[in-house]
Amino acid sequence: MSDDSGCGSSGPLGHFYALCAPHIKHHNRLRWHFERFEYGKTDLVVQHKLSLLTIPYTVCSAFNLIARIAVEPTVAHYIREADFEKDGQFTRGISRTFATNTSRDKAVTKLLAESPYLREAGLNWQEYFVAIEEDLDAARYSQHAAAFALTLLPNLRVLRLPRGWKPIAATNKLLGAIMSRSRRAPLPHHQPSMAQVTRVEVSPSREANEMFDLDWATCLLTLPHVRSFWGPGCAGTGDRYGAIAPAYLPSCFQALEAVHFMSASIDDIAIAGFLKHTPSLKTLRYSHTTNNNGVPQDWDLCRFVAAIEREVGSHLVELSISMDELRGSITSGQVSMRGFHQLHKLELPLETITCTLTALADRQSSSSEPFLGDVIPASVSQLSLISHGMDGSEEALSMLFRDFAAKKESRVPALKEIYVSWLSHVDDLDQEQYATLVAEAQRAGVVLDLMALSDPLTWDGEA
């Protein structure tokens, strides 16, 4: 058969393929290792420190990654999802001779010396490298290396920070420079590092009861395209919550749509200060834990809900508030959810209803008629209530759904599903009462499901 078309193995295209074939293989390998990157991701490494004795160049720490990019810059452009949670985990306690490739140190120092981020942050690159070397020599996680790695990722979309991340003065300055550059118009053929990030995650700390401050988390959320934030173990109180840098206002969290604060300890003042800058927020999930070194600490749940309603009630679509651990009590107060105009999914502790009932009783209020509409927005279609074992839960449930069938259309016309969860060690709901609730729900055309939570929560210091 004629090969005049040039498509055969000896034609121009065949020659072109022969030239490209080795690069295609290398490209595919780089894409596998780095497109969805995590430390230790390789088909050779065994999750054991001794493996590093035979595979010394595996990317197992931020310094390894920096060194790899220093000698092969194209690697940085492959990274779109970066899970840095295990930074330093494989090299901890291992001497630098085995944990890093020292022949690449010269390339690394050149990368630092030419870094516009270090210059903009006012940091001396030699001093910065010395700080990294001290961490390497001590065979520990390097915050300086972890922060510098973030200056090298122009195509990054998803970021999970290392477990060991602990902001310090130098790396805070460097982060500020990254955030500032990410918000500027890109130079021709140059995209600022992290400018395309859409999701930020904070890894849970290894240390018991150790939490990170909400004020430094907000720095990461000033990236221009961040839509989602997941932050377990976040703490924030009104008197400690830091002001957002004026340079990032007024549109610092403009794109943020979903926030997950799990096992967090944030008060109403801090959550309000955070939420006031989230005009696009649709989903907020918050689970509360006591952050006071085991000392009982009350939680003003009602003021917390009121702060959320005030700041994002007009546009929030999904709200979940729960309790992981509460050593103390819930402060008495009254909740009104009328300010949530677009909320479709709602999850609340049943104690929210209990507190409101207590407040009404204390004021000798007879306003039971509008009670259902006060605590459940008219727009909600799916409602979840979680009982954590406090007294009054059954009374609260009965009060909430008294004459439910008759009130449903006028008070909660969109409601279709109700889920009530009880701790497994709490006595079952009174069967007669439950049957009444089910009958009311059926008459209203609403699904009612009673479930048991498998994991008991800690209350007032006792499991």
CSV table of C-alpha atoms in Angstrom, one decimal:
chain,number,residue,atom,x,y,z
A,1,MET,CA,0.0,0.0,0.0
A,2,SER,CA,1.2,3.4,-0.9
A,3,ASP,CA,2.5,5.7,1.9
A,4,ASP,CA,2.3,8.9,-0.1
A,5,SER,CA,-0.1,10.4,2.4
A,6,GLY,CA,2.7,10.5,5.0
A,7,CYS,CA,0.5,8.6,7.6
A,8,GLY,CA,2.6,5.5,7.6
A,9,SER,CA,5.3,4.6,10.1
A,10,SER,CA,8.0,6.0,7.7
A,11,GLY,CA,6.0,9.2,6.8
A,12,PRO,CA,6.2,12.7,8.4
A,13,LEU,CA,3.5,11.9,11.0
A,14,GLY,CA,5.2,8.6,11.9
A,15,HIS,CA,8.5,10.5,12.3
A,16,PHE,CA,6.7,13.1,14.4
A,17,TYR,CA,5.1,10.3,16.6
A,18,ALA,CA,8.5,8.7,17.1
A,19,LEU,CA,9.9,12.0,18.3
A,20,CYS,CA,6.9,12.6,20.7
A,21,ALA,CA,6.5,9.0,22.0
A,22,PRO,CA,9.1,9.3,24.8
A,23,HIS,CA,7.7,12.6,25.9
A,24,ILE,CA,4.1,11.3,25.9
A,25,LYS,CA,5.1,8.5,28.3
A,26,HIS,CA,6.8,11.1,30.5
A,27,HIS,CA,3.8,13.4,30.3
A,28,ASN,CA,1.4,10.6,31.3
A,29,ARG,CA,3.7,9.7,34.2
A,30,LEU,CA,3.9,13.3,35.4
A,31,ARG,CA,0.1,13.7,35.1
A,32,TRP,CA,-0.5,10.5,37.2
A,33,HIS,CA,1.9,11.6,39.9
A,34,PHE,CA,1.1,15.3,40.1
A,35,GLU,CA,-2.4,16.2,38.7
A,36,ARG,CA,-4.0,14.9,41.9
A,37,PHE,CA,-1.0,15.2,44.1
A,38,GLU,CA,-0.3,13.9,47.6
A,39,TYR,CA,2.9,13.2,49.4
A,40,GLY,CA,4.2,9.7,49.0
A,41,LYS,CA,2.0,9.1,45.9
A,42,THR,CA,4.0,6.6,43.8
A,43,ASP,CA,3.8,3.0,42.7
A,44,LEU,CA,7.1,2.3,44.3
A,45,VAL,CA,7.0,3.7,47.8
A,46,VAL,CA,5.9,1.6,50.7
A,47,GLN,CA,4.5,3.5,53.7
A,48,HIS,CA,7.4,2.8,55.9
A,49,LYS,CA,10.4,5.0,56.7
A,50,LEU,CA,12.9,2.4,55.6
A,51,SER,CA,11.5,2.7,52.0
A,52,LEU,CA,13.2,6.1,51.8
A,53,LEU,CA,16.6,4.4,52.1
A,54,THR,CA,16.1,2.8,48.7
A,55,ILE,CA,13.8,5.5,47.1
A,56,PRO,CA,15.4,8.8,48.3
A,57,TYR,CA,13.8,11.0,45.7
A,58,THR,CA,10.2,10.3,46.3
A,59,VAL,CA,8.2,13.5,46.9
A,60,CYS,CA,7.4,13.1,50.6
A,61,SER,CA,7.6,16.6,51.9
A,62,ALA,CA,7.3,20.2,50.8
A,63,PHE,CA,11.0,20.5,50.3
A,64,ASN,CA,11.0,17.4,48.0
A,65,LEU,CA,8.3,19.1,45.9
A,66,ILE,CA,10.1,22.4,45.8
A,67,ALA,CA,13.3,20.6,44.7
A,68,ARG,CA,11.5,18.6,42.0
A,69,ILE,CA,10.0,21.8,40.6
A,70,ALA,CA,13.3,23.6,40.8
A,71,VAL,CA,14.9,21.1,38.4
A,72,GLU,CA,11.8,20.4,36.3
A,73,PRO,CA,9.6,23.5,36.4
A,74,THR,CA,6.9,22.0,34.3
A,75,VAL,CA,5.9,19.7,37.2
A,76,ALA,CA,4.3,22.7,38.9
A,77,HIS,CA,1.8,23.2,36.0
A,78,TYR,CA,0.4,19.6,36.4
A,79,ILE,CA,-0.7,20.1,39.9
A,80,ARG,CA,-4.5,20.8,40.0
A,81,GLU,CA,-5.5,19.2,43.3
A,82,ALA,CA,-2.9,19.2,46.1
A,83,ASP,CA,-3.4,17.2,49.3
A,84,PHE,CA,-0.6,18.4,51.5
A,85,GLU,CA,-2.0,16.8,54.6
A,86,LYS,CA,0.9,14.3,55.0
A,87,ASP,CA,3.7,16.8,54.5
A,88,GLY,CA,6.8,15.6,56.4
A,89,GLN,CA,5.0,12.5,57.7
A,90,PHE,CA,7.3,10.1,55.8
A,91,THR,CA,10.5,12.0,56.5
A,92,ARG,CA,10.0,12.8,60.2
A,93,GLY,CA,12.9,11.5,62.2
A,94,ILE,CA,14.9,10.6,59.1
A,95,SER,CA,18.3,12.3,58.4
A,96,ARG,CA,18.4,14.7,55.6
A,97,THR,CA,20.8,12.4,53.6
A,98,PHE,CA,18.0,10.0,53.1
A,99,ALA,CA,15.0,12.3,53.2
A,100,THR,CA,16.1,14.7,50.5
A,101,ASN,CA,18.3,14.9,47.4
A,102,THR,CA,21.0,17.3,48.5
A,103,SER,CA,22.3,17.6,44.9
A,104,ARG,CA,19.3,19.8,44.2
A,105,ASP,CA,20.0,22.3,46.9
A,106,LYS,CA,21.6,24.7,44.4
A,107,ALA,CA,18.5,24.7,42.2
A,108,VAL,CA,16.4,25.3,45.2
A,109,THR,CA,18.4,28.3,46.4
A,110,LYS,CA,18.2,29.7,42.9
A,111,LEU,CA,14.4,29.3,43.0
A,112,LEU,CA,14.2,31.2,46.3
A,113,ALA,CA,16.6,33.9,45.2
A,114,GLU,CA,14.5,34.7,42.2
A,115,SER,CA,11.1,34.4,44.0
A,116,PRO,CA,9.0,37.6,43.5
A,117,TYR,CA,6.8,36.4,46.4
A,118,LEU,CA,9.7,36.5,48.9
A,119,ARG,CA,10.7,39.9,47.7
A,120,GLU,CA,7.1,41.3,47.9
A,121,ALA,CA,6.8,39.9,51.4
A,122,GLY,CA,10.0,41.6,52.4
A,123,LEU,CA,11.7,38.3,53.3
A,124,ASN,CA,15.4,37.7,52.8
A,125,TRP,CA,15.7,34.5,50.8
A,126,GLN,CA,19.0,33.4,52.4
A,127,GLU,CA,17.4,33.6,55.9
A,128,TYR,CA,14.4,31.8,54.6
A,129,PHE,CA,16.5,29.0,53.2
A,130,VAL,CA,18.4,28.7,56.5
A,131,ALA,CA,15.1,28.3,58.3
A,132,ILE,CA,14.1,25.5,55.9
A,133,GLU,CA,17.5,23.8,56.4
A,134,GLU,CA,17.1,23.9,60.2
A,135,ASP,CA,13.9,22.0,59.8
A,136,LEU,CA,15.5,19.5,57.5
A,137,ASP,CA,18.5,18.9,59.8
A,138,ALA,CA,16.1,18.4,62.7
A,139,ALA,CA,14.1,15.9,60.6
A,140,ARG,CA,10.8,17.7,61.2
A,141,TYR,CA,7.9,19.2,59.3
A,142,SER,CA,8.9,22.6,57.8
A,143,GLN,CA,6.3,25.4,57.8
A,144,HIS,CA,8.7,27.5,55.8
A,145,ALA,CA,8.9,24.9,53.0
A,146,ALA,CA,5.1,24.3,53.1
A,147,ALA,CA,4.4,28.0,52.6
A,148,PHE,CA,6.9,28.5,49.9
A,149,ALA,CA,5.5,25.5,47.9
A,150,LEU,CA,2.3,27.5,47.7
A,151,THR,CA,4.1,30.1,45.6
A,152,LEU,CA,4.7,27.6,42.8
A,153,LEU,CA,1.3,26.4,41.8
A,154,PRO,CA,-0.3,28.4,39.0
A,155,ASN,CA,-3.0,25.8,38.0
A,156,LEU,CA,-4.0,24.7,41.4
A,157,ARG,CA,-7.8,24.3,42.0
A,158,VAL,CA,-8.1,22.3,45.3
A,159,LEU,CA,-5.8,22.7,48.3
A,160,ARG,CA,-5.6,20.8,51.5
A,161,LEU,CA,-3.1,22.3,54.0
A,162,PRO,CA,-0.7,20.1,56.0
A,163,ARG,CA,-1.7,18.8,59.4
A,164,GLY,CA,1.3,20.5,60.8
A,165,TRP,CA,0.4,23.9,59.5
A,166,LYS,CA,1.0,26.5,62.2
A,167,PRO,CA,1.2,30.1,60.9
A,168,ILE,CA,4.3,32.0,61.9
A,169,ALA,CA,5.4,35.6,61.2
A,170,ALA,CA,7.5,34.8,58.1
A,171,THR,CA,5.0,32.5,56.4
A,172,ASN,CA,2.1,34.8,57.3
A,173,LYS,CA,3.9,37.5,55.3
A,174,LEU,CA,4.5,35.1,52.4
A,175,LEU,CA,0.8,34.1,52.4
A,176,GLY,CA,-0.1,37.8,52.3
A,177,ALA,CA,2.0,38.2,49.2
A,178,ILE,CA,0.4,35.1,47.5
A,179,MET,CA,-3.1,36.5,48.3
A,180,SER,CA,-2.2,39.9,47.0
A,181,ARG,CA,-0.7,38.6,43.7
A,182,SER,CA,-3.7,36.2,43.1
A,183,ARG,CA,-6.0,39.2,43.0
A,184,ARG,CA,-4.2,41.1,40.4
A,185,ALA,CA,-4.7,40.8,36.7
A,186,PRO,CA,-2.2,38.1,35.5
A,187,LEU,CA,0.8,39.1,33.5
A,188,PRO,CA,1.1,37.9,29.9
A,189,HIS,CA,1.9,34.2,29.9
A,190,HIS,CA,2.1,34.2,33.7
A,191,GLN,CA,-0.7,33.1,36.1
A,192,PRO,CA,-0.2,34.0,39.8
A,193,SER,CA,0.1,31.0,42.1
A,194,MET,CA,-3.1,29.8,43.6
A,195,ALA,CA,-5.2,32.4,41.7
A,196,GLN,CA,-7.5,29.6,40.4
A,197,VAL,CA,-8.1,27.8,43.7
A,198,THR,CA,-11.8,27.1,44.2
A,199,ARG,CA,-11.7,24.8,47.3
A,200,VAL,CA,-9.6,25.2,50.5
A,201,GLU,CA,-9.4,22.5,53.2
A,202,VAL,CA,-7.7,22.6,56.6
A,203,SER,CA,-6.4,19.2,57.7
A,204,PRO,CA,-7.4,18.1,61.3
A,205,SER,CA,-4.6,18.5,63.7
A,206,ARG,CA,-2.9,15.5,65.3
A,207,GLU,CA,-2.7,17.2,68.6
A,208,ALA,CA,-5.7,16.7,71.0
A,209,ASN,CA,-7.8,19.8,71.6
A,210,GLU,CA,-5.6,21.8,69.2
A,211,MET,CA,-7.6,24.2,67.0
A,212,PHE,CA,-6.8,26.8,64.4
A,213,ASP,CA,-7.9,30.4,64.6
A,214,LEU,CA,-10.7,31.7,62.3
A,215,ASP,CA,-8.8,34.9,61.7
A,216,TRP,CA,-5.9,33.3,59.8
A,217,ALA,CA,-8.3,31.0,57.9
A,218,THR,CA,-9.9,34.0,56.4
A,219,CYS,CA,-6.6,35.0,54.8
A,220,LEU,CA,-6.8,31.9,52.6
A,221,LEU,CA,-10.4,32.7,51.6
A,222,THR,CA,-9.4,36.0,50.1
A,223,LEU,CA,-8.3,34.1,47.0
A,224,PRO,CA,-10.6,35.5,44.3
A,225,HIS,CA,-12.3,32.2,43.2
A,226,VAL,CA,-12.6,30.2,46.4
A,227,ARG,CA,-16.2,28.8,46.4
A,228,SER,CA,-15.8,26.1,49.2
A,229,PHE,CA,-14.1,25.9,52.5
A,230,TRP,CA,-13.8,22.9,54.8
A,231,GLY,CA,-12.3,23.7,58.2
A,232,PRO,CA,-12.4,21.1,61.1
A,233,GLY,CA,-11.3,22.3,64.4
A,234,CYS,CA,-11.7,26.0,63.9
A,235,ALA,CA,-11.9,28.4,66.8
A,236,GLY,CA,-13.0,32.0,67.0
A,237,THR,CA,-14.3,34.4,69.7
A,238,GLY,CA,-15.3,38.0,69.5
A,239,ASP,CA,-12.4,39.3,71.5
A,240,ARG,CA,-9.8,37.4,69.5
A,241,TYR,CA,-11.2,37.5,66.0
A,242,GLY,CA,-8.8,39.5,63.8
A,243,ALA,CA,-10.0,42.2,61.4
A,244,ILE,CA,-9.8,41.4,57.7
A,245,ALA,CA,-7.1,43.4,55.9
A,246,PRO,CA,-8.6,46.4,54.2
A,247,ALA,CA,-6.8,45.5,51.0
A,248,TYR,CA,-9.1,42.5,50.6
A,249,LEU,CA,-12.3,44.4,51.3
A,250,PRO,CA,-15.1,44.8,50.3
A,251,SER,CA,-15.2,41.7,48.0
A,252,CYS,CA,-12.8,39.4,49.8
A,253,PHE,CA,-15.2,36.4,50.0
A,254,GLN,CA,-17.3,37.3,47.0
A,255,ALA,CA,-17.2,33.8,45.4
A,256,LEU,CA,-17.6,31.7,48.6
A,257,GLU,CA,-20.7,29.5,48.4
A,258,ALA,CA,-20.2,26.7,50.9
A,259,VAL,CA,-18.5,26.6,54.4
A,260,HIS,CA,-18.1,23.6,56.6
A,261,PHE,CA,-16.9,24.2,60.2
A,262,MET,CA,-16.7,20.8,61.8
A,263,SER,CA,-15.9,20.2,65.5
A,264,ALA,CA,-15.5,24.0,65.8
A,265,SER,CA,-15.8,26.5,68.6
A,266,ILE,CA,-17.0,29.8,67.2
A,267,ASP,CA,-19.1,32.3,69.1
A,268,ASP,CA,-21.9,34.6,67.7
A,269,ILE,CA,-19.6,37.6,67.3
A,270,ALA,CA,-16.9,35.8,65.4
A,271,ILE,CA,-19.3,34.0,63.1
A,272,ALA,CA,-21.1,37.3,62.3
A,273,GLY,CA,-17.8,39.0,61.6
A,274,PHE,CA,-16.9,36.2,59.2
A,275,LEU,CA,-20.3,35.9,57.5
A,276,LYS,CA,-20.8,39.6,56.8
A,277,HIS,CA,-18.4,39.2,53.9
A,278,THR,CA,-20.1,36.2,52.2
A,279,PRO,CA,-22.7,37.6,49.9
A,280,SER,CA,-22.8,34.4,47.8
A,281,LEU,CA,-23.0,31.9,50.6
A,282,LYS,CA,-25.5,29.1,50.0
A,283,THR,CA,-24.4,26.3,52.4
A,284,LEU,CA,-23.3,26.6,56.0
A,285,ARG,CA,-22.5,23.5,58.1
A,286,TYR,CA,-21.4,23.9,61.7
A,287,SER,CA,-20.8,21.3,64.4
A,288,HIS,CA,-20.0,22.6,67.9
A,289,THR,CA,-17.4,21.4,70.4
A,290,THR,CA,-16.1,22.9,73.6
A,291,ASN,CA,-12.7,24.5,73.2
A,292,ASN,CA,-11.7,25.3,76.8
A,293,ASN,CA,-9.3,22.5,77.8
A,294,GLY,CA,-12.1,20.4,79.2
A,295,VAL,CA,-13.5,23.1,81.4
A,296,PRO,CA,-17.3,23.4,81.1
A,297,GLN,CA,-18.3,26.3,78.8
A,298,ASP,CA,-21.8,27.4,78.0
A,299,TRP,CA,-22.9,27.9,74.4
A,300,ASP,CA,-25.3,30.7,73.4
A,301,LEU,CA,-27.0,28.7,70.6
A,302,CYS,CA,-29.8,31.2,70.1
A,303,ARG,CA,-27.6,34.2,69.6
A,304,PHE,CA,-25.4,32.1,67.3
A,305,VAL,CA,-28.4,31.3,65.1
A,306,ALA,CA,-29.5,34.9,65.3
A,307,ALA,CA,-26.1,36.1,64.0
A,308,ILE,CA,-26.3,33.7,61.1
A,309,GLU,CA,-29.8,34.9,60.3
A,310,ARG,CA,-28.8,38.6,60.4
A,311,GLU,CA,-25.8,38.2,58.1
A,312,VAL,CA,-26.8,35.5,55.5
A,313,GLY,CA,-30.4,34.8,56.2
A,314,SER,CA,-31.5,36.4,53.0
A,315,HIS,CA,-29.6,34.1,50.7
A,316,LEU,CA,-28.6,30.9,52.6
A,317,VAL,CA,-30.1,27.7,51.1
A,318,GLU,CA,-28.8,25.0,53.4
A,319,LEU,CA,-28.0,25.4,57.1
A,320,SER,CA,-26.8,22.6,59.5
A,321,ILE,CA,-26.0,23.2,63.1
A,322,SER,CA,-25.2,20.3,65.4
A,323,MET,CA,-23.1,19.4,68.5
A,324,ASP,CA,-20.1,17.1,68.6
A,325,GLU,CA,-19.4,17.8,72.2
A,326,LEU,CA,-20.7,20.3,74.7
A,327,ARG,CA,-19.2,20.6,78.2
A,328,GLY,CA,-21.5,23.1,79.8
A,329,SER,CA,-25.1,24.1,79.0
A,330,ILE,CA,-27.0,25.9,76.3
A,331,THR,CA,-27.8,29.5,77.3
A,332,SER,CA,-31.5,30.1,77.5
A,333,GLY,CA,-32.9,32.3,74.7
A,334,GLN,CA,-35.4,32.5,71.9
A,335,VAL,CA,-34.8,31.6,68.2
A,336,SER,CA,-36.7,33.1,65.3
A,337,MET,CA,-35.9,31.8,61.8
A,338,ARG,CA,-38.2,34.2,60.0
A,339,GLY,CA,-35.2,36.0,58.4
A,340,PHE,CA,-34.2,32.9,56.4
A,341,HIS,CA,-36.1,33.6,53.1
A,342,GLN,CA,-34.5,31.0,50.8
A,343,LEU,CA,-33.6,28.2,53.1
A,344,HIS,CA,-34.5,24.7,51.7
A,345,LYS,CA,-32.6,22.3,54.0
A,346,LEU,CA,-32.4,22.9,57.8
A,347,GLU,CA,-30.8,20.8,60.5
A,348,LEU,CA,-30.9,22.0,64.1
A,349,PRO,CA,-30.4,20.6,67.6
A,350,LEU,CA,-33.8,19.9,69.2
A,351,GLU,CA,-32.5,21.9,72.1
A,352,THR,CA,-33.0,25.0,70.0
A,353,ILE,CA,-36.8,24.4,70.3
A,354,THR,CA,-36.4,23.6,74.0
A,355,CYS,CA,-34.6,26.9,74.7
A,356,THR,CA,-37.3,28.9,72.8
A,357,LEU,CA,-40.1,27.2,74.8
A,358,THR,CA,-38.3,28.0,78.0
A,359,ALA,CA,-37.9,31.6,77.1
A,360,LEU,CA,-41.6,31.9,76.1
A,361,ALA,CA,-42.6,30.3,79.4
A,362,ASP,CA,-40.3,32.6,81.4
A,363,ARG,CA,-42.0,35.6,79.7
A,364,GLN,CA,-45.4,34.0,80.3
A,365,SER,CA,-46.0,34.3,76.6
A,366,SER,CA,-49.0,32.8,75.0
A,367,SER,CA,-47.7,33.2,71.5
A,368,SER,CA,-47.9,29.4,70.7
A,369,GLU,CA,-49.9,29.9,67.6
A,370,PRO,CA,-47.1,31.3,65.4
A,371,PHE,CA,-44.5,29.1,67.1
A,372,LEU,CA,-44.1,26.7,64.2
A,373,GLY,CA,-43.5,29.5,61.7
A,374,ASP,CA,-41.0,31.1,64.0
A,375,VAL,CA,-38.6,28.2,64.3
A,376,ILE,CA,-39.0,26.7,60.8
A,377,PRO,CA,-38.8,29.1,57.8
A,378,ALA,CA,-41.7,28.9,55.4
A,379,SER,CA,-39.2,28.0,52.5
A,380,VAL,CA,-37.8,24.8,54.2
A,381,SER,CA,-38.6,21.5,52.4
A,382,GLN,CA,-36.4,19.2,54.4
A,383,LEU,CA,-36.1,19.5,58.2
A,384,SER,CA,-33.8,17.5,60.5
A,385,LEU,CA,-33.9,17.8,64.3
A,386,ILE,CA,-31.3,16.2,66.5
A,387,SER,CA,-31.9,15.5,70.2
A,388,HIS,CA,-28.8,15.4,72.4
A,389,GLY,CA,-30.5,14.1,75.5
A,390,MET,CA,-31.5,17.3,77.4
A,391,ASP,CA,-34.7,17.4,79.4
A,392,GLY,CA,-37.7,18.8,77.6
A,393,SER,CA,-37.0,17.3,74.1
A,394,GLU,CA,-40.3,15.4,73.9
A,395,GLU,CA,-42.3,18.4,75.1
A,396,ALA,CA,-40.5,20.5,72.5
A,397,LEU,CA,-41.4,18.1,69.8
A,398,SER,CA,-45.1,17.9,70.8
A,399,MET,CA,-45.3,21.7,71.0
A,400,LEU,CA,-43.7,22.2,67.6
A,401,PHE,CA,-46.1,19.8,65.9
A,402,ARG,CA,-49.3,20.5,67.8
A,403,ASP,CA,-52.1,20.7,65.3
A,404,PHE,CA,-49.4,20.4,62.6
A,405,ALA,CA,-51.8,19.2,59.8
A,406,ALA,CA,-54.0,22.2,60.3
A,407,LYS,CA,-51.1,24.7,60.4
A,408,LYS,CA,-48.8,23.2,57.8
A,409,GLU,CA,-50.0,25.0,54.7
A,410,SER,CA,-50.1,28.5,56.3
A,411,ARG,CA,-46.9,28.1,58.4
A,412,VAL,CA,-44.6,25.8,56.5
A,413,PRO,CA,-46.1,25.2,53.0
A,414,ALA,CA,-42.8,23.9,51.4
A,415,LEU,CA,-42.1,21.2,54.1
A,416,LYS,CA,-42.0,17.7,52.7
A,417,GLU,CA,-39.6,15.7,54.9
A,418,ILE,CA,-38.9,15.7,58.7
A,419,TYR,CA,-36.2,13.6,60.3
A,420,VAL,CA,-35.9,13.4,64.1
A,421,SER,CA,-32.7,11.8,65.5
A,422,TRP,CA,-32.2,10.6,69.0
A,423,LEU,CA,-29.0,9.3,70.7
A,424,SER,CA,-29.0,5.6,71.0
A,425,HIS,CA,-28.7,5.7,74.8
A,426,VAL,CA,-31.8,8.0,75.1
A,427,ASP,CA,-35.1,6.3,75.9
A,428,ASP,CA,-37.3,5.8,72.9
A,429,LEU,CA,-39.8,8.5,72.3
A,430,ASP,CA,-43.1,7.8,74.0
A,431,GLN,CA,-44.9,5.5,71.5
A,432,GLU,CA,-48.3,7.2,71.9
A,433,GLN,CA,-46.7,10.6,71.3
A,434,TYR,CA,-44.8,9.3,68.3
A,435,ALA,CA,-47.9,7.8,66.8
A,436,THR,CA,-49.7,11.1,67.2
A,437,LEU,CA,-46.8,12.9,65.4
A,438,VAL,CA,-46.8,10.4,62.6
A,439,ALA,CA,-50.6,10.7,62.1
A,440,GLU,CA,-50.3,14.5,62.0
A,441,ALA,CA,-47.5,14.3,59.5
A,442,GLN,CA,-49.4,11.9,57.3
A,443,ARG,CA,-52.5,14.1,57.3
A,444,ALA,CA,-50.3,17.0,56.2
A,445,GLY,CA,-48.6,14.9,53.4
A,446,VAL,CA,-45.2,15.1,55.1
A,447,VAL,CA,-42.7,12.2,55.6
A,448,LEU,CA,-41.7,11.8,59.3
A,449,ASP,CA,-38.8,9.5,60.1
A,450,LEU,CA,-37.5,8.8,63.6
A,451,MET,CA,-33.9,7.7,63.7
A,452,ALA,CA,-31.3,6.8,66.4
A,453,LEU,CA,-27.8,8.3,66.3
A,454,SER,CA,-25.2,5.5,66.6
A,455,ASP,CA,-22.5,7.5,68.3
A,456,PRO,CA,-23.4,9.1,71.7
A,457,LEU,CA,-22.1,12.6,72.2
A,458,THR,CA,-20.4,14.0,75.3
A,459,TRP,CA,-22.6,16.2,77.4
A,460,ASP,CA,-21.4,18.1,80.5
A,461,GLY,CA,-18.2,16.0,80.6
A,462,GLU,CA,-19.8,12.6,80.7
A,463,ALA,CA,-20.0,10.2,77.8
